[in-house]
Amino acid sequence: MQMPKSNFSEWYNEILEIAQVIDKRYNVKGCYVWMPFGFQIRRLVFDKLRTLLNETGHQETLFPELIPEDQLLKESEHVKGFEDEVYWVTHGGLTKLDVKLALRPTSETIIYPMFKLWVRNHADLPLKVYQIVNTFRYETKHTRPLIRDREISTFKEAHCVHANLDDAEKEMKIIQEVYSKFWDALAVPVMVVKRPEWDKFPGADYTISFDTVMPDGKTLQIATSHNLGTKFSKTFDITYEKEDGEHEYPYITCHGISGRAIAAMIAHHGDENGLVLPPEFAPIQIVIVPIVFKESKEEVMKKAEEIKEMLSGYRVVLDDRELTPGNKYYYWETKGVPIRIEIGPRDIENNQVVLVRRDTKEKRVVPLAEMREAVRSLMNEIYEYIKQKAEKEQLEKIEIVESIEHAKQLENKPVVLKARLCSEACAKQMENQLAFEFRGILVDEPADGLCIVCKKEAKHWGIFSKAY
Ligand code: A5A
């Protein structure tokens, strides 16, 4: 079956179903089921994130899910940001609870009262923890699996306490590096932007966001990193004793990535035949399809087993089902298996195998003795190819605009705008005249030239887009 990607929304829904990633038929809106195959992708992807966080001194933890009402309401800006989105538990059985309990929309107000108990003096800092949990947000925009869940079933949140602003800023950079490595591994291209004042995380001093451009030209925020300053440590009365004996409020940073990571990976690389996955995150990396005829069946199956043994260390399936090879090809293509190995009587005769890559469908005949090495290098080639392809496709959707009129002409195109700006005030002015949202300024790319709005000297590149 062919699924054209031109209608992205339809394609996305279909691919999740056909590849058996998510079943969205559960009867609570915004709550979805991870199917076993999808769950394996999830595990591989989030284990990568775990490894990167562990390597940089973040420790995995697990906090409770329920928040007493008064505790959630403590930080006023934070509350305002989330009050429309909170699910409440009001009863325990038939008994009405004295204090309503919120299902976490995020865990600042759960974790920070505990930080108050854990942080005593400078030797306790930095304190860097993270958890991978489900959170709940009563989303009112159109829900869709992994992109906008009401039960965000996969939510990695890191929360870090630092002695001073300098250390907090260093952590913001460390996370930027960790996240960049993560997106690089997933071959997902990103733009790193600083969100404007009016669009930062509720309670944050500022927010850095990783946005990716989806195939339909809309941006998806796939990670955020917030410098919360001392606001939350003041609210939750977290202090530490400095070397000189004085007590000080520490700085806090927090950093989130959700199942959107998987949505982005699928959206960028998948095609009309199904998933295409970077080999590192493919639950099955190689499928062996024996081409059997009655008279040679035994011999071919024996060879196929041998080939499987030769590929130890990879995640390999030998598909010995009673189906036609064509059916098997189709089945494994939908699941994004990076390499297919075909082995038939003629290959045995010639002491060779046929390797077929999922991304380009290219076939390669290699001597059996060179198969392992060929597979290894093909995996790298596939990763490089899909990464460059995704980067190129993203770049092609980013239009540099020199005037508001030019921006207006692009309003119905699936593009993202990049414009020189001097300030957030000018960005706001531009946003007010357009059907695009201001997403922020690029953090690693200063601009020169003139501001698109006021024609004074520009300092930044601003990004404007339609957004998920
Ligand atoms: N405590 C901080 C880390 C926090 O909650 N930040 S956040 O609100 O920005 O969420 C982190 C990330 O979760 C977002 O950048 C976004 O990529 C993802 N996210 C937010 N709402 C989501 C939803 N309804 N479904 C899936 N992912 C979501």
Short mmCIF file of C-alpha atoms and ligand atoms in Angstrom, two decimals:
data_model
loop_
_atom_site.label_atom_id
_atom_site.label_comp_id
_atom_site.label_asym_id
_atom_site.label_seq_id
_atom_site.Cartn_x
_atom_site.Cartn_y
_atom_site.Cartn_z
CA MET A 1 0.00 0.00 0.00
CA GLN A 2 1.14 3.49 -0.81
CA MET A 3 0.64 6.35 1.62
CA PRO A 4 1.39 9.66 -0.04
CA LYS A 5 3.15 12.01 2.37
CA SER A 6 1.73 15.10 0.70
CA ASN A 7 -1.23 15.02 3.06
CA PHE A 8 0.96 14.90 6.12
CA SER A 9 -1.77 14.70 8.74
CA GLU A 10 -3.40 11.69 7.17
CA TRP A 11 -0.07 10.06 6.43
CA TYR A 12 1.04 10.50 10.04
CA ASN A 13 -2.06 8.86 11.46
CA GLU A 14 -1.88 6.03 8.99
CA ILE A 15 1.78 5.26 9.51
CA LEU A 16 1.42 5.03 13.29
CA GLU A 17 -1.29 2.47 12.76
CA ILE A 18 0.19 0.46 9.89
CA ALA A 19 3.65 0.26 11.44
CA GLN A 20 2.02 -0.66 14.77
CA VAL A 21 3.58 2.15 16.74
CA ILE A 22 0.50 3.61 18.44
CA ASP A 23 -3.10 2.50 18.62
CA LYS A 24 -5.18 5.62 18.94
CA ARG A 25 -8.54 3.94 19.37
CA TYR A 26 -8.57 4.08 23.17
CA ASN A 27 -11.77 5.82 24.18
CA VAL A 28 -10.37 8.73 26.20
CA LYS A 29 -9.45 11.71 24.05
CA GLY A 30 -5.73 12.42 23.90
CA CYS A 31 -4.76 9.11 25.54
CA TYR A 32 -3.07 6.56 23.30
CA VAL A 33 -1.69 3.04 23.47
CA TRP A 34 1.93 2.17 22.74
CA MET A 35 1.90 -1.06 20.78
CA PRO A 36 4.74 -3.53 21.40
CA PHE A 37 6.68 -2.49 18.28
CA GLY A 38 6.25 1.21 19.04
CA PHE A 39 7.24 0.58 22.63
CA GLN A 40 10.55 -0.87 21.47
CA ILE A 41 11.26 2.29 19.47
CA ARG A 42 10.35 4.33 22.55
CA ARG A 43 12.73 2.31 24.70
CA LEU A 44 15.63 2.66 22.27
CA VAL A 45 15.10 6.41 21.84
CA PHE A 46 14.69 7.22 25.51
CA ASP A 47 17.56 4.94 26.54
CA LYS A 48 19.73 7.09 24.30
CA LEU A 49 18.53 10.17 26.15
CA ARG A 50 19.14 8.43 29.48
CA THR A 51 22.71 7.60 28.45
CA LEU A 52 23.42 11.18 27.39
CA LEU A 53 21.97 12.58 30.62
CA ASN A 54 23.76 10.05 32.81
CA GLU A 55 27.06 10.84 31.10
CA THR A 56 26.66 14.49 32.03
CA GLY A 57 25.99 13.84 35.72
CA HIS A 58 22.19 13.76 35.76
CA GLN A 59 20.68 11.07 37.97
CA GLU A 60 17.43 9.29 37.27
CA THR A 61 14.72 9.52 39.94
CA LEU A 62 11.01 8.99 40.30
CA PHE A 63 8.66 11.35 42.10
CA PRO A 64 4.94 10.91 42.86
CA GLU A 65 2.27 11.98 40.45
CA LEU A 66 -0.21 13.81 42.70
CA ILE A 67 0.09 17.43 43.78
CA PRO A 68 -1.96 18.93 46.63
CA GLU A 69 -3.86 21.96 45.39
CA ASP A 70 -2.17 24.49 47.68
CA GLN A 71 1.26 23.23 46.63
CA LEU A 72 0.46 23.62 42.93
CA LEU A 73 -0.92 27.10 43.53
CA LYS A 74 2.19 28.38 45.30
CA GLU A 75 3.99 29.97 42.35
CA SER A 76 1.52 32.38 40.78
CA GLU A 77 2.92 32.69 37.24
CA HIS A 78 3.38 28.93 37.03
CA VAL A 79 -0.22 28.36 38.15
CA LYS A 80 -1.55 30.85 35.65
CA GLY A 81 0.25 29.02 32.87
CA PHE A 82 -1.28 25.69 33.78
CA GLU A 83 -4.63 26.36 35.46
CA ASP A 84 -6.65 25.61 32.31
CA GLU A 85 -4.85 22.35 31.75
CA VAL A 86 -4.89 20.57 35.09
CA TYR A 87 -6.79 17.35 35.76
CA TRP A 88 -8.03 17.11 39.33
CA VAL A 89 -8.57 14.15 41.60
CA THR A 90 -11.38 15.09 43.95
CA HIS A 91 -12.40 11.80 45.53
CA GLY A 92 -10.81 8.78 47.14
CA GLY A 93 -13.46 6.16 46.54
CA LEU A 94 -16.68 7.73 47.77
CA THR A 95 -14.95 10.17 50.10
CA LYS A 96 -14.46 13.73 48.95
CA LEU A 97 -10.86 14.71 49.52
CA ASP A 98 -10.17 17.61 51.91
CA VAL A 99 -7.50 18.86 49.54
CA LYS A 100 -7.92 18.29 45.82
CA LEU A 101 -4.99 16.56 44.14
CA ALA A 102 -3.71 17.53 40.69
CA LEU A 103 -2.28 15.04 38.23
CA ARG A 104 1.13 16.51 37.40
CA PRO A 105 1.14 18.67 34.27
CA THR A 106 4.90 18.95 34.97
CA SER A 107 6.72 18.37 38.24
CA GLU A 108 8.26 21.59 39.54
CA THR A 109 5.78 21.78 42.41
CA ILE A 110 6.35 18.13 43.31
CA ILE A 111 10.11 18.07 43.11
CA TYR A 112 11.03 21.44 44.60
CA PRO A 113 9.50 20.89 48.08
CA MET A 114 11.77 17.82 48.23
CA PHE A 115 14.74 19.83 46.99
CA LYS A 116 14.14 22.07 50.01
CA LEU A 117 14.87 19.03 52.18
CA TRP A 118 17.78 17.77 50.11
CA VAL A 119 19.71 20.96 49.52
CA ARG A 120 21.57 22.06 52.63
CA ASN A 121 24.91 23.52 51.68
CA HIS A 122 27.18 24.27 48.75
CA ALA A 123 28.55 20.72 48.72
CA ASP A 124 25.07 19.48 47.73
CA LEU A 125 25.23 21.51 44.51
CA PRO A 126 24.84 21.11 41.67
CA LEU A 127 21.96 18.70 42.15
CA LYS A 128 20.88 17.29 38.81
CA VAL A 129 18.04 14.79 38.51
CA TYR A 130 15.60 13.68 35.87
CA GLN A 131 12.65 11.37 35.46
CA ILE A 132 10.81 9.86 32.52
CA VAL A 133 7.15 9.77 33.43
CA ASN A 134 3.65 10.47 32.20
CA THR A 135 2.14 13.91 32.73
CA PHE A 136 -1.37 15.17 32.11
CA ARG A 137 -2.45 18.31 30.33
CA TYR A 138 -6.02 19.03 29.39
CA GLU A 139 -5.10 20.23 25.91
CA THR A 140 -7.82 22.09 24.06
CA LYS A 141 -6.05 22.33 20.70
CA HIS A 142 -6.47 19.41 18.30
CA THR A 143 -5.00 16.31 19.97
CA ARG A 144 -2.87 13.86 18.03
CA PRO A 145 -0.68 10.97 19.11
CA LEU A 146 2.77 11.92 20.45
CA ILE A 147 2.38 15.48 19.17
CA ARG A 148 -0.36 16.71 21.45
CA ASP A 149 -1.40 14.16 24.06
CA ARG A 150 -3.57 14.79 27.05
CA GLU A 151 -1.78 12.02 28.84
CA ILE A 152 1.79 12.75 27.75
CA SER A 153 2.87 9.18 28.29
CA THR A 154 6.54 9.87 27.69
CA PHE A 155 7.83 13.00 29.36
CA LYS A 156 11.47 13.39 30.31
CA GLU A 157 11.98 16.25 32.70
CA ALA A 158 15.33 17.19 34.22
CA HIS A 159 15.47 19.52 37.22
CA CYS A 160 18.76 20.99 38.36
CA VAL A 161 19.82 23.19 41.27
CA HIS A 162 22.87 25.45 40.96
CA ALA A 163 24.82 27.63 43.35
CA ASN A 164 24.71 30.72 41.16
CA LEU A 165 23.63 32.17 37.84
CA ASP A 166 26.93 31.30 36.22
CA ASP A 167 26.48 27.61 36.99
CA ALA A 168 22.86 27.73 35.84
CA GLU A 169 23.98 29.22 32.52
CA LYS A 170 26.61 26.49 32.19
CA GLU A 171 23.92 23.88 32.70
CA MET A 172 21.79 25.51 29.99
CA LYS A 173 24.76 25.02 27.64
CA ILE A 174 25.36 21.43 28.78
CA ILE A 175 21.73 20.59 28.08
CA GLN A 176 21.95 22.31 24.71
CA GLU A 177 24.86 20.01 23.89
CA VAL A 178 23.11 16.91 25.22
CA TYR A 179 19.98 17.71 23.24
CA SER A 180 21.97 18.50 20.09
CA LYS A 181 23.65 15.09 20.31
CA PHE A 182 20.26 13.49 20.83
CA TRP A 183 18.69 15.18 17.79
CA ASP A 184 21.75 14.37 15.79
CA ALA A 185 21.43 10.68 16.68
CA LEU A 186 17.76 10.74 15.66
CA ALA A 187 18.80 12.60 12.48
CA VAL A 188 16.19 15.22 13.31
CA PRO A 189 17.16 18.74 12.19
CA VAL A 190 16.46 21.51 14.70
CA MET A 191 16.47 25.26 15.08
CA VAL A 192 17.49 26.43 18.53
CA VAL A 193 15.58 29.57 19.48
CA LYS A 194 15.10 31.76 22.51
CA ARG A 195 11.38 32.15 23.02
CA PRO A 196 9.99 35.66 23.41
CA GLU A 197 8.94 36.97 26.84
CA TRP A 198 5.28 36.29 26.08
CA ASP A 199 5.86 32.69 25.14
CA LYS A 200 8.27 31.43 27.78
CA PHE A 201 7.56 28.63 30.26
CA PRO A 202 5.28 29.81 33.08
CA GLY A 203 7.58 31.07 35.84
CA ALA A 204 10.83 30.97 33.83
CA ASP A 205 13.34 33.79 33.40
CA TYR A 206 13.76 32.59 29.84
CA THR A 207 13.12 29.55 27.64
CA ILE A 208 15.28 27.98 24.96
CA SER A 209 13.41 25.81 22.51
CA PHE A 210 14.35 23.22 19.93
CA ASP A 211 11.95 23.47 17.02
CA THR A 212 11.86 21.23 13.99
CA VAL A 213 10.09 21.93 10.71
CA MET A 214 7.60 19.17 9.96
CA PRO A 215 6.91 18.01 6.38
CA ASP A 216 3.84 20.27 6.19
CA GLY A 217 5.94 23.34 6.97
CA LYS A 218 4.62 23.76 10.51
CA THR A 219 7.12 23.87 13.35
CA LEU A 220 6.98 21.48 16.28
CA GLN A 221 8.60 22.36 19.58
CA ILE A 222 10.41 19.15 20.42
CA ALA A 223 12.41 20.20 23.49
CA THR A 224 12.62 23.08 25.89
CA SER A 225 15.16 24.21 28.42
CA HIS A 226 14.21 26.79 31.01
CA ASN A 227 16.27 28.97 33.29
CA LEU A 228 13.95 29.48 36.25
CA GLY A 229 16.33 31.84 38.05
CA THR A 230 15.67 31.95 41.80
CA LYS A 231 11.92 32.31 41.48
CA PHE A 232 11.05 28.75 42.44
CA SER A 233 13.72 28.47 45.12
CA LYS A 234 12.20 31.56 46.74
CA THR A 235 8.66 30.20 46.42
CA PHE A 236 9.60 26.83 47.88
CA ASP A 237 12.11 28.31 50.32
CA ILE A 238 15.08 26.33 49.08
CA THR A 239 18.33 27.76 50.46
CA TYR A 240 21.88 26.54 50.84
CA GLU A 241 24.75 27.55 53.07
CA LYS A 242 27.68 29.05 51.21
CA GLU A 243 31.30 28.51 52.18
CA ASP A 244 31.25 31.77 54.13
CA GLY A 245 28.27 30.58 56.17
CA GLU A 246 25.72 32.86 54.50
CA HIS A 247 22.47 31.43 53.20
CA GLU A 248 21.52 31.93 49.59
CA TYR A 249 18.71 31.00 47.19
CA PRO A 250 20.06 28.66 44.50
CA TYR A 251 19.25 28.91 40.79
CA ILE A 252 17.09 26.24 39.19
CA THR A 253 16.95 25.05 35.59
CA CYS A 254 14.61 22.49 34.05
CA HIS A 255 14.58 20.75 30.71
CA GLY A 256 11.96 18.69 28.91
CA ILE A 257 11.59 16.29 25.99
CA SER A 258 8.48 14.25 25.25
CA GLY A 259 7.23 11.60 22.85
CA ARG A 260 7.34 14.38 20.25
CA ALA A 261 10.92 13.20 19.74
CA ILE A 262 9.54 10.02 18.20
CA ALA A 263 6.88 11.91 16.25
CA ALA A 264 9.60 14.08 14.71
CA MET A 265 11.83 11.13 13.85
CA ILE A 266 8.95 9.34 12.16
CA ALA A 267 7.73 12.48 10.37
CA HIS A 268 11.10 13.42 8.91
CA HIS A 269 12.25 10.04 7.67
CA GLY A 270 9.14 8.02 6.91
CA ASP A 271 7.90 7.67 3.33
CA GLU A 272 4.93 6.40 1.33
CA ASN A 273 5.83 2.81 2.24
CA GLY A 274 6.06 3.30 5.98
CA LEU A 275 8.68 4.00 8.62
CA VAL A 276 12.30 4.76 7.85
CA LEU A 277 14.40 4.67 11.00
CA PRO A 278 17.99 5.49 11.86
CA PRO A 279 19.49 2.00 12.39
CA GLU A 280 20.34 2.81 16.01
CA PHE A 281 16.63 3.14 16.83
CA ALA A 282 15.22 0.38 14.66
CA PRO A 283 13.82 -2.40 16.87
CA ILE A 284 14.73 -4.77 14.06
CA GLN A 285 17.82 -3.73 12.13
CA ILE A 286 18.03 -6.55 9.63
CA VAL A 287 15.46 -8.93 8.22
CA ILE A 288 16.54 -12.04 6.37
CA VAL A 289 14.08 -13.18 3.74
CA PRO A 290 14.82 -16.63 2.34
CA ILE A 291 13.74 -17.06 -1.28
CA VAL A 292 12.60 -20.66 -1.17
CA PHE A 293 11.51 -23.07 -3.81
CA LYS A 294 10.22 -26.49 -2.87
CA GLU A 295 13.29 -28.43 -3.96
CA SER A 296 15.86 -26.16 -2.27
CA LYS A 297 13.94 -25.13 0.82
CA GLU A 298 16.05 -26.99 3.33
CA GLU A 299 19.32 -25.74 1.93
CA VAL A 300 18.17 -22.12 1.79
CA MET A 301 16.79 -22.19 5.32
CA LYS A 302 20.05 -23.63 6.60
CA LYS A 303 21.99 -20.85 4.91
CA ALA A 304 19.60 -18.24 6.24
CA GLU A 305 20.20 -19.52 9.78
CA GLU A 306 23.94 -19.35 9.16
CA ILE A 307 23.62 -15.75 7.99
CA LYS A 308 21.67 -14.88 11.10
CA GLU A 309 24.46 -16.32 13.24
CA MET A 310 27.02 -14.31 11.30
CA LEU A 311 25.16 -11.14 12.21
CA SER A 312 25.27 -11.60 15.98
CA GLY A 313 25.17 -8.27 17.79
CA TYR A 314 22.55 -6.83 15.46
CA ARG A 315 18.82 -7.05 16.02
CA VAL A 316 17.98 -9.59 13.32
CA VAL A 317 14.82 -11.44 12.33
CA LEU A 318 14.77 -14.43 10.04
CA ASP A 319 11.34 -14.34 8.43
CA ASP A 320 10.46 -17.97 7.87
CA ARG A 321 6.70 -17.43 7.69
CA GLU A 322 4.72 -19.13 4.95
CA LEU A 323 4.21 -15.93 2.98
CA THR A 324 5.42 -14.76 -0.40
CA PRO A 325 8.67 -12.78 -0.37
CA GLY A 326 6.73 -9.77 -1.71
CA ASN A 327 4.39 -9.83 1.28
CA LYS A 328 7.33 -10.04 3.61
CA TYR A 329 9.10 -7.12 1.93
CA TYR A 330 6.02 -4.99 2.29
CA TYR A 331 5.56 -5.95 5.93
CA TRP A 332 9.11 -5.11 7.00
CA GLU A 333 9.22 -1.96 4.90
CA THR A 334 6.29 -0.53 6.82
CA LYS A 335 8.23 -1.18 10.02
CA GLY A 336 11.30 0.65 8.77
CA VAL A 337 13.77 -2.23 9.00
CA PRO A 338 16.93 -0.58 7.60
CA ILE A 339 18.40 -3.60 5.78
CA ARG A 340 16.80 -6.58 4.12
CA ILE A 341 18.91 -9.57 3.18
CA GLU A 342 17.63 -11.83 0.44
CA ILE A 343 19.09 -15.28 0.08
CA GLY A 344 18.04 -17.78 -2.57
CA PRO A 345 19.48 -20.84 -4.35
CA ARG A 346 21.37 -18.73 -6.88
CA ASP A 347 22.97 -16.68 -4.11
CA ILE A 348 24.07 -19.85 -2.36
CA GLU A 349 25.61 -21.06 -5.59
CA ASN A 350 27.54 -17.79 -5.95
CA ASN A 351 28.35 -17.55 -2.26
CA GLN A 352 26.68 -14.15 -2.02
CA VAL A 353 23.76 -12.30 -0.49
CA VAL A 354 21.57 -9.45 -1.71
CA LEU A 355 21.36 -6.44 0.60
CA VAL A 356 18.47 -4.01 0.11
CA ARG A 357 18.39 -0.73 1.97
CA ARG A 358 15.06 0.61 3.20
CA ASP A 359 15.72 4.29 2.62
CA THR A 360 16.66 4.29 -1.09
CA LYS A 361 15.56 0.73 -1.96
CA GLU A 362 18.97 0.26 -3.57
CA LYS A 363 20.13 -3.36 -3.97
CA ARG A 364 23.69 -4.48 -3.44
CA VAL A 365 25.08 -7.95 -4.10
CA VAL A 366 27.95 -8.81 -1.76
CA PRO A 367 30.08 -11.89 -1.22
CA LEU A 368 29.06 -13.73 1.93
CA ALA A 369 32.53 -13.28 3.39
CA GLU A 370 32.12 -9.50 3.19
CA MET A 371 28.54 -9.35 4.40
CA ARG A 372 29.18 -8.28 7.98
CA GLU A 373 31.41 -5.42 6.95
CA ALA A 374 28.99 -4.41 4.19
CA VAL A 375 26.12 -4.33 6.68
CA ARG A 376 28.13 -2.19 9.07
CA SER A 377 28.98 0.38 6.47
CA LEU A 378 25.49 0.33 4.98
CA MET A 379 24.03 1.19 8.41
CA ASN A 380 26.27 4.26 8.51
CA GLU A 381 25.36 5.19 4.96
CA ILE A 382 21.66 4.94 5.76
CA TYR A 383 22.06 7.14 8.83
CA GLU A 384 24.07 9.75 6.91
CA TYR A 385 21.67 9.69 3.99
CA ILE A 386 18.49 10.19 5.98
CA LYS A 387 20.14 12.83 8.13
CA GLN A 388 21.27 14.88 5.15
CA LYS A 389 17.96 14.42 3.41
CA ALA A 390 16.04 15.67 6.44
CA GLU A 391 18.38 18.63 6.85
CA LYS A 392 18.06 19.55 3.21
CA GLU A 393 14.27 19.27 3.28
CA GLN A 394 14.13 21.47 6.37
CA LEU A 395 16.44 24.09 4.87
CA GLU A 396 14.35 24.21 1.72
CA LYS A 397 11.33 25.20 3.82
CA ILE A 398 13.07 28.13 5.48
CA GLU A 399 12.64 31.36 3.52
CA ILE A 400 14.64 34.45 4.30
CA VAL A 401 12.32 37.45 4.05
CA GLU A 402 13.39 41.04 3.58
CA SER A 403 10.04 42.81 3.91
CA ILE A 404 6.63 42.33 5.51
CA GLU A 405 5.06 42.32 2.02
CA HIS A 406 7.36 39.47 1.06
CA ALA A 407 6.34 37.62 4.25
CA LYS A 408 2.66 38.18 3.45
CA GLN A 409 3.04 36.60 0.03
CA LEU A 410 4.22 33.41 1.72
CA GLU A 411 1.30 33.10 4.11
CA ASN A 412 -0.31 30.18 2.34
CA LYS A 413 2.93 28.36 1.59
CA PRO A 414 4.31 25.53 3.77
CA VAL A 415 7.31 27.57 4.81
CA VAL A 416 9.04 29.02 7.83
CA LEU A 417 10.23 32.60 7.72
CA LYS A 418 13.59 33.84 8.82
CA ALA A 419 13.88 37.61 9.22
CA ARG A 420 16.40 40.09 10.61
CA LEU A 421 15.18 41.68 13.80
CA CYS A 422 16.39 44.16 16.36
CA SER A 423 14.01 43.39 19.22
CA GLU A 424 11.04 41.40 20.47
CA ALA A 425 8.91 44.53 20.12
CA CYS A 426 9.54 44.55 16.38
CA ALA A 427 8.88 40.80 16.26
CA LYS A 428 5.50 41.41 17.89
CA GLN A 429 4.68 44.10 15.34
CA MET A 430 5.52 41.75 12.52
CA GLU A 431 3.56 38.88 14.08
CA ASN A 432 0.47 41.11 14.39
CA GLN A 433 0.43 41.62 10.63
CA LEU A 434 0.86 37.99 9.66
CA ALA A 435 -0.67 34.54 9.89
CA PHE A 436 2.68 33.31 11.22
CA GLU A 437 3.67 33.13 14.89
CA PHE A 438 6.93 34.49 16.19
CA ARG A 439 8.84 31.50 17.56
CA GLY A 440 11.92 33.29 18.85
CA ILE A 441 15.41 34.31 17.83
CA LEU A 442 18.05 31.83 16.72
CA VAL A 443 20.55 31.46 19.56
CA ASP A 444 23.66 30.43 17.68
CA GLU A 445 23.39 32.66 14.64
CA PRO A 446 23.76 36.41 15.07
CA ALA A 447 22.57 38.57 12.19
CA ASP A 448 23.80 41.76 10.65
CA GLY A 449 21.89 44.07 8.33
CA LEU A 450 18.67 45.94 9.05
CA CYS A 451 15.62 45.00 11.08
CA ILE A 452 12.76 43.98 8.79
CA VAL A 453 10.31 46.11 10.78
CA CYS A 454 12.00 49.35 11.90
CA LYS A 455 15.00 49.26 9.54
CA LYS A 456 17.39 49.95 12.40
CA GLU A 457 20.40 47.75 12.96
CA ALA A 458 19.40 44.09 13.42
CA LYS A 459 21.05 41.77 15.92
CA HIS A 460 19.12 38.55 15.48
CA TRP A 461 17.47 36.20 13.11
CA GLY A 462 13.83 35.80 14.05
CA ILE A 463 11.85 32.69 13.17
CA PHE A 464 8.16 32.94 12.23
CA SER A 465 6.02 29.92 11.46
CA LYS A 466 2.71 28.18 11.74
CA ALA A 467 3.16 25.91 14.71
CA TYR A 468 1.75 22.71 16.16
N1 A5A B 1 9.10 21.37 33.27
C1 A5A B 1 9.48 21.78 31.97
C2 A5A B 1 10.61 20.95 31.47
C3 A5A B 1 8.30 21.70 31.02
O1 A5A B 1 7.26 21.18 31.38
N2 A5A B 1 8.46 22.25 29.84
S1 A5A B 1 7.36 22.24 28.68
O2 A5A B 1 6.08 22.64 29.18
O3 A5A B 1 7.88 23.07 27.64
O4 A5A B 1 7.24 20.80 28.18
C4 A5A B 1 8.38 20.11 27.72
C5 A5A B 1 8.17 19.58 26.32
O5 A5A B 1 7.10 18.64 26.31
C6 A5A B 1 7.74 20.65 25.33
O6 A5A B 1 8.84 21.34 24.82
C7 A5A B 1 7.06 19.83 24.25
O7 A5A B 1 8.02 19.37 23.33
C8 A5A B 1 6.51 18.64 25.03
N3 A5A B 1 5.05 18.73 25.20
C9 A5A B 1 4.34 19.72 25.79
N4 A5A B 1 3.02 19.45 25.76
C10 A5A B 1 2.88 18.26 25.11
C11 A5A B 1 1.75 17.45 24.76
N5 A5A B 1 0.51 17.79 25.08
N6 A5A B 1 1.98 16.28 24.10
C12 A5A B 1 3.25 15.91 23.79
N7 A5A B 1 4.33 16.65 24.10
C13 A5A B 1 4.17 17.79 24.76
#
